[in-house]
Structure formats: structure tokens, C-alpha cells
Short mmCIF file of C-alpha atoms in Angstrom, two decimals:
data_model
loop_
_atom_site.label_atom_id
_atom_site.label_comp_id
_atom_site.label_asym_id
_atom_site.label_seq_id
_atom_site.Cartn_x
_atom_site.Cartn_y
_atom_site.Cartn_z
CA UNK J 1 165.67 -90.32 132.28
CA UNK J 2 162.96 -88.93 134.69
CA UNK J 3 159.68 -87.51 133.78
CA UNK J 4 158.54 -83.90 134.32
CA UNK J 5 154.81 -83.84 134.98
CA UNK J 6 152.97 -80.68 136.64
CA UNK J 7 151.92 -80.42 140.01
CA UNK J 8 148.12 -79.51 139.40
CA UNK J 9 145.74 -79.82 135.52
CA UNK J 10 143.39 -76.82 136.37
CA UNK J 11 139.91 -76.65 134.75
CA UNK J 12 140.21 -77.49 131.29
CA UNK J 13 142.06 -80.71 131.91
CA UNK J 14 139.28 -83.22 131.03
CA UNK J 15 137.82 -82.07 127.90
CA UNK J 16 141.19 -80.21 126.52
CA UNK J 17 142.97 -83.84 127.11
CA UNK J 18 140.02 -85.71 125.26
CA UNK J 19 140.09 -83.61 122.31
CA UNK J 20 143.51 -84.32 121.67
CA UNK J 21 143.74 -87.72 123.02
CA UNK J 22 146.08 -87.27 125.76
CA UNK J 23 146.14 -89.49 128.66
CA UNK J 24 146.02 -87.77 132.25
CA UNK J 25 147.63 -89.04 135.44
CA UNK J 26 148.60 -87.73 138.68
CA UNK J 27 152.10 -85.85 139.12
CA UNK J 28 154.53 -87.35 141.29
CA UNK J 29 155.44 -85.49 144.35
CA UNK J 30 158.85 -82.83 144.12
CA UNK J 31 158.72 -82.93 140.74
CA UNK J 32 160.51 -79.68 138.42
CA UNK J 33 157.90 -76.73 138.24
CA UNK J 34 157.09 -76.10 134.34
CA UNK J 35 155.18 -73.01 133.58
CA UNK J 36 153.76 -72.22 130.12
CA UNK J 37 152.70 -68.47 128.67
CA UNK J 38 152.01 -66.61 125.22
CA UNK J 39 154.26 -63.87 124.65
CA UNK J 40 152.74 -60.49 123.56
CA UNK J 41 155.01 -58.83 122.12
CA UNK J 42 155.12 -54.76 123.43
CA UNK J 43 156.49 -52.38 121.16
CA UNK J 44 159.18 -49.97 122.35
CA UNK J 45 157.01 -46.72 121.61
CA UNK J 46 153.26 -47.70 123.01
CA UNK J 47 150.74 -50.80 122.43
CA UNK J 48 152.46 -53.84 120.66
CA UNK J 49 154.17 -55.20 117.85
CA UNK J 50 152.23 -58.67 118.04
CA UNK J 51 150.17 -59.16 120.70
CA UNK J 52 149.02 -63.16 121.23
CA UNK J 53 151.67 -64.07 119.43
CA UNK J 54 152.92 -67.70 118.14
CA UNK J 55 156.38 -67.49 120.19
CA UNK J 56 155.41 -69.31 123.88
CA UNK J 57 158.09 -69.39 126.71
CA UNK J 58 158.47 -71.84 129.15
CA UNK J 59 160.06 -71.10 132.96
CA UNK J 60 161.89 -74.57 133.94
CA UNK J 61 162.36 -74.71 137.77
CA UNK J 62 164.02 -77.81 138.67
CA UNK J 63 163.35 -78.84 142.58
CA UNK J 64 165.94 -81.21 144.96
CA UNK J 65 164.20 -84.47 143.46
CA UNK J 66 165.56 -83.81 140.01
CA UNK J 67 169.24 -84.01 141.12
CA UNK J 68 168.61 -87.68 140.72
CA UNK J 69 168.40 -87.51 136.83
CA UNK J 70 171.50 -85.23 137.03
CA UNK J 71 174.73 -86.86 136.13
CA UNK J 72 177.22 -86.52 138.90
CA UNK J 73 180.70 -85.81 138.71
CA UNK J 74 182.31 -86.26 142.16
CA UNK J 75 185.78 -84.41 141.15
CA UNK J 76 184.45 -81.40 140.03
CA UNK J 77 180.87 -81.29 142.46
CA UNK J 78 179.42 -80.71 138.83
CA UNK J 79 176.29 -81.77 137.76
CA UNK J 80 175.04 -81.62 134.44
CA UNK J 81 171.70 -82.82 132.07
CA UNK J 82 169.71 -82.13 129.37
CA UNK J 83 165.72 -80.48 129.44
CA UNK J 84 163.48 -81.72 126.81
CA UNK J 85 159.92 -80.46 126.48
CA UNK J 86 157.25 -81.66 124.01
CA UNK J 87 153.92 -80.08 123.75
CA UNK J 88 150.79 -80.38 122.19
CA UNK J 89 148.38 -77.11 121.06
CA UNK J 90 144.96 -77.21 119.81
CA UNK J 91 144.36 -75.69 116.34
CA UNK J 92 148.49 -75.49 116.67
CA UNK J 93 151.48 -77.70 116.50
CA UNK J 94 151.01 -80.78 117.74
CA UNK J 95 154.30 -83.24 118.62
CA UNK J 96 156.39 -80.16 119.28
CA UNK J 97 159.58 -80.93 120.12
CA UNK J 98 159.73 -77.06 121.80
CA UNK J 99 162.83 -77.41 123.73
CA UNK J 100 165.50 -79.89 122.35
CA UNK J 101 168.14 -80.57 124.60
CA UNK J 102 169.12 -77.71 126.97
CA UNK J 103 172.13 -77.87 128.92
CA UNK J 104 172.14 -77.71 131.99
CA UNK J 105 174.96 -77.25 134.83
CA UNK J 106 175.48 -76.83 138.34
CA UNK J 107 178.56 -76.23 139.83
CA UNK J 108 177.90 -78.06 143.33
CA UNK J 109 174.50 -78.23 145.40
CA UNK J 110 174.79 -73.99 146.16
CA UNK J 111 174.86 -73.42 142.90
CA UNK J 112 171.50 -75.30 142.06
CA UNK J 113 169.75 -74.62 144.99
CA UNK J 114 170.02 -70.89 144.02
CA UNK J 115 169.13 -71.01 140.51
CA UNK J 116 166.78 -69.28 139.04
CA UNK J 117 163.70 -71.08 136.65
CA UNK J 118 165.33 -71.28 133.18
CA UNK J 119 163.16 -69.07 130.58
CA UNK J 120 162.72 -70.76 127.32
CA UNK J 121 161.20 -69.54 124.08
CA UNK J 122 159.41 -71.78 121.53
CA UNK J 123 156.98 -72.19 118.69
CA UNK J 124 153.38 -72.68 119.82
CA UNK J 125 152.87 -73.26 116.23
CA UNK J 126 149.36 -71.00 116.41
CA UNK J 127 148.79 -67.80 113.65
CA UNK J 128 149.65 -64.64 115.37
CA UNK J 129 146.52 -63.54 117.16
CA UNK J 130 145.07 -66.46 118.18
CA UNK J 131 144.72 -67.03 122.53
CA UNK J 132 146.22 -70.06 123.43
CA UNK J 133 144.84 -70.73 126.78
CA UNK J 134 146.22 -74.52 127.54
CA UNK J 135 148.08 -76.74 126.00
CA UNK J 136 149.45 -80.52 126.58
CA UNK J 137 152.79 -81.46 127.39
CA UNK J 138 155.48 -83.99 128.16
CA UNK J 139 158.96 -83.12 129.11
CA UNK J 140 161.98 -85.14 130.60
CA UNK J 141 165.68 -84.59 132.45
CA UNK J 142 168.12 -86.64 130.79
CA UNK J 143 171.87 -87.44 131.35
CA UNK J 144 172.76 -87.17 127.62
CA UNK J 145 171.05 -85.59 124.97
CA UNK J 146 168.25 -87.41 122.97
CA UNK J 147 168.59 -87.68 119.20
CA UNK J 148 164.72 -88.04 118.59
CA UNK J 149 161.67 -86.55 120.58
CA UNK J 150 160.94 -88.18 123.91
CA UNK J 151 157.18 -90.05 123.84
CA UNK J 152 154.88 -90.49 126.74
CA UNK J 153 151.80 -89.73 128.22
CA UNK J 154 150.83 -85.95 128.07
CA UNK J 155 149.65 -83.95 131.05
CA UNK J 156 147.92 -80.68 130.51
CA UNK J 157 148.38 -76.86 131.71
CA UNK J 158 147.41 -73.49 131.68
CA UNK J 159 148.62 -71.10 129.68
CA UNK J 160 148.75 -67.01 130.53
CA UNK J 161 149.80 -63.86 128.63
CA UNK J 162 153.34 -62.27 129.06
CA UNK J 163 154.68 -59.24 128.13
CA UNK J 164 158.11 -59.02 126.29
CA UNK J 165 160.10 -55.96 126.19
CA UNK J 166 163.59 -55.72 126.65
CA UNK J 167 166.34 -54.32 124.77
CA UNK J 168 167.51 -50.75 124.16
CA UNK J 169 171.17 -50.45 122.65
CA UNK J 170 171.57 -47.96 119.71
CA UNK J 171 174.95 -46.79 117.47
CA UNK J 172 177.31 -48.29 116.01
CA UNK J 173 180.10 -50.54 117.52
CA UNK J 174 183.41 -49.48 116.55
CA UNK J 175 185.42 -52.39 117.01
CA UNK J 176 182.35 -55.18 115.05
CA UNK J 177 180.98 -52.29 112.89
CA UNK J 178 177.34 -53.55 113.91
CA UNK J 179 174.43 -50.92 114.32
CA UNK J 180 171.65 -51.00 116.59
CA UNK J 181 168.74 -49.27 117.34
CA UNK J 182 166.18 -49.92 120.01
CA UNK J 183 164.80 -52.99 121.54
CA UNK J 184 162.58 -55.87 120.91
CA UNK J 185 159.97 -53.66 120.55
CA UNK J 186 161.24 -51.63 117.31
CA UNK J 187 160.30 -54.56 114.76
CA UNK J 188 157.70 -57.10 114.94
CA UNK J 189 159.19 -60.56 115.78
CA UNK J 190 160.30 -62.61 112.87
CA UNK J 191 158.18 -66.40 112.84
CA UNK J 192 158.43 -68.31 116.29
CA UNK J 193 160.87 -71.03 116.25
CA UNK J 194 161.68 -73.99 118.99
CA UNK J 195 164.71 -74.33 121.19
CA UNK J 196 167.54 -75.73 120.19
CA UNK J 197 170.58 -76.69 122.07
CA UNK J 198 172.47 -79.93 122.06
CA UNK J 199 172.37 -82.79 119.54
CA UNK J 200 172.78 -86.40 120.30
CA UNK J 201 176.44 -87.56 120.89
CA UNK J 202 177.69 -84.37 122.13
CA UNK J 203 178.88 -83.62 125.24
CA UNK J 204 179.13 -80.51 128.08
CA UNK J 205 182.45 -78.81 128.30
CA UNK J 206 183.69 -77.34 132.22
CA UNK J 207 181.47 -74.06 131.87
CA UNK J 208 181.47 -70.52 133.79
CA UNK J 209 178.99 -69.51 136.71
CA UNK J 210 178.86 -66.66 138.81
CA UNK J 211 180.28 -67.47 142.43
CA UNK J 212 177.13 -66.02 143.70
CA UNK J 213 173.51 -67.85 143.57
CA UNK J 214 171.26 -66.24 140.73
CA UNK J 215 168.85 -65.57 142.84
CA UNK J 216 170.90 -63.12 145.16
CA UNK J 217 171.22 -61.05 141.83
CA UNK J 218 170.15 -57.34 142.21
CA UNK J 219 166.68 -56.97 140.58
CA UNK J 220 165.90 -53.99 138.57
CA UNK J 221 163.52 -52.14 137.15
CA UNK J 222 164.07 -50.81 134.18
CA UNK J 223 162.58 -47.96 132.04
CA UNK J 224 161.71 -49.19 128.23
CA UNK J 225 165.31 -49.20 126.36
CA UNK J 226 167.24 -49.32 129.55
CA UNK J 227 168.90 -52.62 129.43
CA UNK J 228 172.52 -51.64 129.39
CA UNK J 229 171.97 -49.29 132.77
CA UNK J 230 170.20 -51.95 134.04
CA UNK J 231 172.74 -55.07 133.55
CA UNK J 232 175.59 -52.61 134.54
CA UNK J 233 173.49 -52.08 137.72
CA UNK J 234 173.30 -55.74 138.43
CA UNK J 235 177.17 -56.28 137.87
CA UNK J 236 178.25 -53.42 140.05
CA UNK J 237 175.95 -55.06 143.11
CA UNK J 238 177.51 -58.79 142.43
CA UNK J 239 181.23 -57.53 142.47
CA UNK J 240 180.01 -55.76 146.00
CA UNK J 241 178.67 -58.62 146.95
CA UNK J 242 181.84 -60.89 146.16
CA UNK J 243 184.71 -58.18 146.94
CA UNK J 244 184.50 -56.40 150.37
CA UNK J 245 186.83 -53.41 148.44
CA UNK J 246 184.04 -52.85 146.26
CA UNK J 247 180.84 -50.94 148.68
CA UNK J 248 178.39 -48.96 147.68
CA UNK J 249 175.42 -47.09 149.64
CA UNK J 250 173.57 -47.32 146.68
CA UNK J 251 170.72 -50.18 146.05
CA UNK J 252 170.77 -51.00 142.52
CA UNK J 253 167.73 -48.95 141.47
CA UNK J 254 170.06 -45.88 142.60
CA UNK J 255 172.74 -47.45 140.71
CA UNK J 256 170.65 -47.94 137.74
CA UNK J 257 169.59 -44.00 137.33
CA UNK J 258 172.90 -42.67 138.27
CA UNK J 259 174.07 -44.67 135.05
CA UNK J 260 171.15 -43.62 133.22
CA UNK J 261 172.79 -40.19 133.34
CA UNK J 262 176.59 -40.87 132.84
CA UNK J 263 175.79 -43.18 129.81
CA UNK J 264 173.70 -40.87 128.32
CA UNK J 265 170.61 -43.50 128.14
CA UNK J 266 167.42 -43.02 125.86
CA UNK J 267 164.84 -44.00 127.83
CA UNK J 268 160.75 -44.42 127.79
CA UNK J 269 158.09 -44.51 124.91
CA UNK J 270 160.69 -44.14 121.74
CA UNK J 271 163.69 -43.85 123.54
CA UNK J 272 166.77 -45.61 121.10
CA UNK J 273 168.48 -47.11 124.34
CA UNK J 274 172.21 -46.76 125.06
CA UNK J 275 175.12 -46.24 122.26
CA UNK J 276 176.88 -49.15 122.74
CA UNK J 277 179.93 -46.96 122.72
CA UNK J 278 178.70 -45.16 126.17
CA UNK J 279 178.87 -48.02 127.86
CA UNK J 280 182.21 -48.31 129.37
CA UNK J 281 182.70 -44.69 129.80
CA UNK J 282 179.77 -44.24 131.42
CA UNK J 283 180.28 -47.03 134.12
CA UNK J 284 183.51 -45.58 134.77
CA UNK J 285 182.09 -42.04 135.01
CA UNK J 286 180.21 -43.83 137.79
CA UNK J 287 183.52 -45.87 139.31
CA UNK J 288 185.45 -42.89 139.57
CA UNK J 289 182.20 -40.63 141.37
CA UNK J 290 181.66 -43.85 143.72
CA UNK J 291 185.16 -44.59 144.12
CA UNK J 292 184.84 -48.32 143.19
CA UNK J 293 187.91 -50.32 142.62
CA UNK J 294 186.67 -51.47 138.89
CA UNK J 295 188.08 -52.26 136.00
CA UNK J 296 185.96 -52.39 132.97
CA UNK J 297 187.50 -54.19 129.77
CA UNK J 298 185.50 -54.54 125.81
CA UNK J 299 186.82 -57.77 125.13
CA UNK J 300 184.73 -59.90 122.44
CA UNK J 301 185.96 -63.75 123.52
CA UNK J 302 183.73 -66.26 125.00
CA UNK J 303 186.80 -67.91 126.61
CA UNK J 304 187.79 -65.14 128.17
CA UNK J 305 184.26 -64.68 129.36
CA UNK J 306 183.97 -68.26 130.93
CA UNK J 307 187.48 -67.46 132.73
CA UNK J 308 186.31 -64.42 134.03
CA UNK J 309 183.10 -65.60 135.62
CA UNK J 310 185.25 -68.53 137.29
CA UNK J 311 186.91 -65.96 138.85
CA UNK J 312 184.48 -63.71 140.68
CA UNK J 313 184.40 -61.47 137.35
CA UNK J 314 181.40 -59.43 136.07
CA UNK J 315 180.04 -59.98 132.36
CA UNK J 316 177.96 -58.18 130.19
CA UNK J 317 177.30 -59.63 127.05
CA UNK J 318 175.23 -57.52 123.87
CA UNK J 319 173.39 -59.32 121.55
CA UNK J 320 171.90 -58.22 118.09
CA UNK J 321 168.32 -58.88 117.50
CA UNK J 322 167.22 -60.27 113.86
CA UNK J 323 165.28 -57.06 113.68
CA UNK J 324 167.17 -53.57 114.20
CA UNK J 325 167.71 -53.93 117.69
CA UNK J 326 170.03 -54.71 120.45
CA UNK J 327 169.95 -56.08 123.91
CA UNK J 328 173.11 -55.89 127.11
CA UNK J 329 172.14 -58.59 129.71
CA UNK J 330 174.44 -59.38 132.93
CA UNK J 331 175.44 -63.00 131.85
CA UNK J 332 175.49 -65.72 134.63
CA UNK J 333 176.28 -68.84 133.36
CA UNK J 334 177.86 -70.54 130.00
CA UNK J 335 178.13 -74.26 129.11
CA UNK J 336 180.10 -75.25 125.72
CA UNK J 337 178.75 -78.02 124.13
CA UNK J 338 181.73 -80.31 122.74
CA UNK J 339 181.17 -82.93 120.05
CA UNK J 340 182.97 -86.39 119.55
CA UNK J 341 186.37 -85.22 119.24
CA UNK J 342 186.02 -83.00 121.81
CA UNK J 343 185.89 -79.73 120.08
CA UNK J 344 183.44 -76.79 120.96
CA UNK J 345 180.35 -76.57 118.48
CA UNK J 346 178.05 -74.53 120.98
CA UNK J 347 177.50 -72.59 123.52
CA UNK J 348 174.79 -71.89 126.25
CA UNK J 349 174.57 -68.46 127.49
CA UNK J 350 172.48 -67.99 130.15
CA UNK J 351 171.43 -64.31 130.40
CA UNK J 352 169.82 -62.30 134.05
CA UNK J 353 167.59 -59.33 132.70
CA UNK J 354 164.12 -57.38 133.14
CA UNK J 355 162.17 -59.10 130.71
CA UNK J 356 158.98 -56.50 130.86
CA UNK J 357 160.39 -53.33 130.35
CA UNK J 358 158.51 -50.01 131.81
CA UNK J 359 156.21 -51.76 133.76
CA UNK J 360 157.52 -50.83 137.34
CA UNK J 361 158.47 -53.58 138.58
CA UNK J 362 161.95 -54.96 139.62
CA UNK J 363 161.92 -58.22 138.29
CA UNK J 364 164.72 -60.82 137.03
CA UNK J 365 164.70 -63.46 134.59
CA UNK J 366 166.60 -65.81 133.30
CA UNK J 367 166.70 -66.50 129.22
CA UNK J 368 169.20 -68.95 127.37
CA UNK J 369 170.76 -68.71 124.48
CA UNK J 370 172.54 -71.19 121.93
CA UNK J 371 175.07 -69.36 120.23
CA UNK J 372 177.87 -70.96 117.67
CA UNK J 373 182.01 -70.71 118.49
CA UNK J 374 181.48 -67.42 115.47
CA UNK J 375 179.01 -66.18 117.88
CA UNK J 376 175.69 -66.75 115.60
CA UNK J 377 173.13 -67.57 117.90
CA UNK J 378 170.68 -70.44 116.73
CA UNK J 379 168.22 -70.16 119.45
CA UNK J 380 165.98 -68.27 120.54
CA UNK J 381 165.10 -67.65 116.86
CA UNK J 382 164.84 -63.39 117.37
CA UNK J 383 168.38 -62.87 117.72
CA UNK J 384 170.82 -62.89 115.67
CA UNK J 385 174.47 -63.04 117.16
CA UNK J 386 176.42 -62.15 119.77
CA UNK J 387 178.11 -58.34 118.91
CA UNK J 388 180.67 -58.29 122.49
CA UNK J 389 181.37 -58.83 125.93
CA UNK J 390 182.19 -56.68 128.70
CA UNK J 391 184.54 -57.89 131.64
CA UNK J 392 183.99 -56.08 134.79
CA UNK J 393 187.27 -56.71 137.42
CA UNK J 394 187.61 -55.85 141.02
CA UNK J 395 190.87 -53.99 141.37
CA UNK J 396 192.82 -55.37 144.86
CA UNK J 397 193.65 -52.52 147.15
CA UNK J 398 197.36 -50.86 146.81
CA UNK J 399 197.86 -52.38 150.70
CA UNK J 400 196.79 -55.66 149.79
CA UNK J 401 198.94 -55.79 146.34
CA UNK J 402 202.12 -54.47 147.97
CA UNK J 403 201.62 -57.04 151.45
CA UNK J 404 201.61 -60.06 148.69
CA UNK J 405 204.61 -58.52 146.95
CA UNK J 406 206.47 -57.91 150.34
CA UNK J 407 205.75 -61.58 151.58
CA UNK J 408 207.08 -62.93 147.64
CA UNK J 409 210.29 -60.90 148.35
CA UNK J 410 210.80 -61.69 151.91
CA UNK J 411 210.38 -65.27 151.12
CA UNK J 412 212.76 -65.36 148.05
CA UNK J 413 215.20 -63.44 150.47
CA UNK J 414 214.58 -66.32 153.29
CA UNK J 415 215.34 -69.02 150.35
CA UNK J 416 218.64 -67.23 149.39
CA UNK J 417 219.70 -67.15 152.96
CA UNK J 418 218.80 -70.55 153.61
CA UNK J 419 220.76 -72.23 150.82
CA UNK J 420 223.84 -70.26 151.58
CA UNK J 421 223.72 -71.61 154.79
CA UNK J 422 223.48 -75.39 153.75
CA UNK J 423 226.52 -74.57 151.23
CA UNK J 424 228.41 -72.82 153.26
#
């Protein structure tokens, strides 16, 4: 187990410590970057649905001296862990167990060295309203999960205001029947609730990663409700980065408003988002202008996800909100949790999106999700399940296709010949 302390206590570290009885002592050098804010919640027409809200996120960056608490696994280059955060508020919850567990999972060092922070959301335990400004914490990197809260001496930091908004899918789904409408920012949130993701005794399960490192994925900025324009962006500028048959001029801004046309998108104040049922046409509409070599398939299993992104596929993955609406994220990474026998009880999504929607800025982030084999999801607390995926393949060139099938036949035909010979 290794301890997660911060690198610096700013100004309120002495009296915010005393009044809650905390110890303080200095961080150790290298050690994971954990950085705490208080979501305000923006509505998807103007101002915000809850603004100081009681959900908090934390961004988890884990630095070269936390490979250590990894466990290794020399035959696969795979290492994996568990995050667990405890935090302290004033006038809020105190003991928190905010994030319980999360999986983590690198396939080799690339793959860690270019990953980006892990957003988590949790309960700060405050009444909406109230400005949380600090708050203590301890947190820990384990090689199993823990079945009770890790205890220690708390350190202290700063907390700052973030704005949420992201979302924007709207109609029905033909194929799940589910309806959508909007963003985050149609409802207000339901009650803040902590992270979630493995229990003790259970075990990580070979996941799915992009080849690419997360932080080579396309950044966007996207319009309020333009989530599914702006993950389809992202994809279309990983394939080109993994398949040289797949080029584009475009940067994936330009990407991002050509498809806000061919899908038909609902952007800006009130703008209902994307019908989920515009998704794939419209990203073909796009292919077929472009002349991309892409093959874009609705297909609602997680397995099938996991093999695609082990094999230099795309996916997009929508997700229902508890509220009325919907969210379409470029998905980069999932881990299945396995219990004792072995059999899959969980899943950890992790998602790439714009998390502050219509505030001009390209900007990526990535949020995690537990989500059950049924495809309930269990944490973050405002969503509700997982509604589909979309696979996104790049299609081989005709010249490349027929050279492997002329070197298959040529060989069987060298085979024939050769055992006639030896029986002749």
C-alpha cells in the first residue's frame, strides 16, 4: 500500500487541520497529483441547475513513483491497482470513504505514461449551496481492493469551483426503446453519492485500451448539447492516427462542425442535442464526403467493445442520465472486475469528453464509470445505465485485402506442389 499525500497545504492548512484534528506532515517527493473541486452544476439553457453543489470531483494523476504500488504482471506488461480516497469536510461529511476502490490498469509503461488524471465524482456531504473551500484528505494505491476505509494521518487542500455540462442526446433509441432529451443540464442533479468500484476479494479481468496514449486524444470544444459530434470527432482523429488509410485535412474542431450538420445536432442555450438515431448516419454522411475507409456498427455488447479497442477500434458508448438526459463519450479504457469464481460482476468504463460545455475551450477529461454486466451503472450516482455502443472500424484498402488473399493462395498452391513432389 503507498500513501497519496499532496505536494503543497496552501493557506488554510493550520487552522482548517486544527479544527478538525488532523495531523499535517510534509509530502513525499513524486508522489500522485490529487486535485479537489465543487461542481456547479450549469444548466443546458442559461445560469445553473445547482450551483455549489454537494457532488465534489477529484482528478487522480498518478506520477512514475506510484508504479511501485502497482502490481506487476511480467507476461502481459500489465499493471493494475486500486485508488482509495478518504476525506474530511467541515460542516460536511467527515470519514468519507469518497472513492472506494477504483480500478486501475495499464497496459505497459506507454500506456501509463500517457494517461490522462482520472476524474472522479463524490459526496462532499455539504447542503447544496454551501462553498466548500478546503477540505482534509487521505488516500492510498493498493494492489487489491480494501474491504474497510483506509486510516491515517490527513493532509489538507484547496478546493475550487467547476463547471459541469456535458451531455446532449435526444429521441428515442429504436433498438433499447430508451428516450432522451438534453444533457446534464436539463434536470437538477439527484443527491451526491461516493464512488464505488471494486469490493474486497475481487479481482481485475484482461481489460480494453486504446493503442494510442489518452493524452494524444483530439480535444474538442464543444457547443452545449454537442457531445455526440464531439466524441465522433475524437474517434475519427484516433483511427487517423492508428491507420495510415484513414487521413483527413481536417483538425477535429473542423470535424466536429461538419458533423454538427450531417447529424442534424441541436446545439447552444436549449438545444435537445443529437437523436441518437442520427448518429451513425450522420458519421457516414461524413465518411462517404471525406472518403474515409470507416465502418460504423450499433452494437450494444461490452465484450465486443473490449475486443474492439484491443484492436485499434473506435468506441462510442451513450449513457442515460437519472434525469431526462443523455450523454455519447469516446470510451478509452474498460476493466471488468471478476469475483471469486472468476465471473464478471463489474465494469470500469473510462470515458474522454468536454466536461464544460459552451465555454470555448477545447478541453478533455477523463470520467469513470462502474457499470453492472446488465449495464446499470452504480457510480457516478447521476447516471443511470448504459443505453449502446458504437464500434467504429478502419476498412483495409481493396490492394491490401486482395495482396493478403493472393499470398494465402499462392502459398496453398506452393503446399500442393510441394507434397506432390515428396509423394511422387
Amino acid at each position: 500500500m503507498k500513501q497519496v499525500f499532496p505536494g503543497s497545504f496552501g493557506r488554510f492548512l493550520a487552522p482548517f487541520a486544527a479544527a478538525l484534528g488532523l495531523a499535517v506532515f510534509p509530502s513525499p517527493a513524486g508522489a500522485a497529483n490529487l486535485t479537489f473541486h465543487q461542481a456547479d452544476w450549469l444548466s443546458d439553457f442559461t445560469g445553473f441547475t445547482s450551483q455549489n453543489s454537494d457532488w465534489g470531483q477529484v482528478d487522480i494523476h498518478l506520477t512514475s513513483s506510484d508504479l511501485s504500488a502497482l502490481q506487476y504482471d511480467p507476461s502481459s506488461s500489465t499493471y493494475t491497482g486500486y485508488i482509495n480516497v478518504v476525506t474530511n469536510v467541515q460542516d460536511g461529511a467527515t470519514m468519507n470513504w469518497a472513492v472506494q476502490n477504483l480500478p486501475v490498469q495499464f497496459q505497459g509503461l506507454s500506456s501509463f505514461n500517457g494517461s490522462l488524471p482520472d476524474s472522479v465524482m463524490f459526496d462532499l456531504g455539504v447542503t447544496p449551496g454551501m462553498d466548500v473551500t478546503q477540505l482534509g484528505y487521505y488516500a492510498t494505491i493498493n494492489m487489491d481492493p480494501l474491504g474497510l476505509a483506509p486510516t491515517g494521518s490527513f493532509a489538507t487542500a484547496g478546493v475550487d469551483n467547476l463547471s459541469l455540462l456535458y451531455g446532449g442526446v435526444d429521441g428515442t433509441d429504436p433498438d433499447t426503446g430508451t428516450t432522451f432529451l438534453g444533457g446534464t443540464g436539463r434536470d437538477a442533479p439527484p443527491k451526491a453519492e461516493n464512488f464505488k468500484g471494486a469490493n474486497a476479494g475481487e479481482t481485475q479481468g484482461k481489460g480494453g485500451q486504446i493503442a494510442g496514449k489518452e493524452t494524444d486524444v483530439a480535444a474538442v470544444d464543444e457547443d452545449k448539447m454537442g457531445c455526440v459530434p464531439g466524441a465522433t470527432a475524437r474517434s475519427i482523429k484516433y483511427l487517423q492516427s492508428q491507420h495510415k488509410n484513414v487521413n483527413t485535412p481536417d483538425s477535429a474542431q473542423d470535424v466536429y462542425n461538419a458533423l454538427k450538420t450531417t447529424m442534424q445536432s441541436s446545439v447552444g442555450d436549449g438545444g435537445n442535442g443529437t437523436n441518437v438515431d442520427n448518429l451513425k448516419p450522420g458519421k457516414d454522411a461524413y465518411d462517404k464526403a471525406k472518403k474515409l475507409p470507416i465502418k460504423t456498427e450499433k452494437n450494444g455488447g461490452i465484450a465486443n467493445a473490449i475486443a474492439a479497442l484491443n484492436k485499434k477500434k473506435d468506441v462510442e458508448v451513450i449513457l442515460k442520465s437519472k434525469g431526462q438526459g443523455g450523454h455519447c463519450a469516446f470510451v478509452s479504457k474498460i476493466i471488468p472486475t471478476l469475483d471469486k469464481k472468476g465471473r464478471v460482476v463489474s465494469y470500469t468504463i473510462s470515458t474522454i469528453d468536454d466536461p464544460t460545455q459552451g465555454n470555448h475551450k477545447a478541453e478533455n477529461r477523463k470520467a469513470d464509470y462502474t457499470v453492472k454486466p446488465n449495464g446499470d451503472i452504480t457510480s457516478p450516482g447521476n447516471f443511470a445505465k448504459v443505453d449502446t455502443y458504437f464500434i467504429e472500424t478502419a476498412v483495409p484498402e481493396p490492394s491490401s485485402s486482395a495482396a493478403l488473399f493472393a499470398g494465402f493462395v499462392s502459398l496453398v498452391f506452393f503446399a500442393g506442389r510441394r507434397r506432390s513432389s515428396l509423394t511422387a
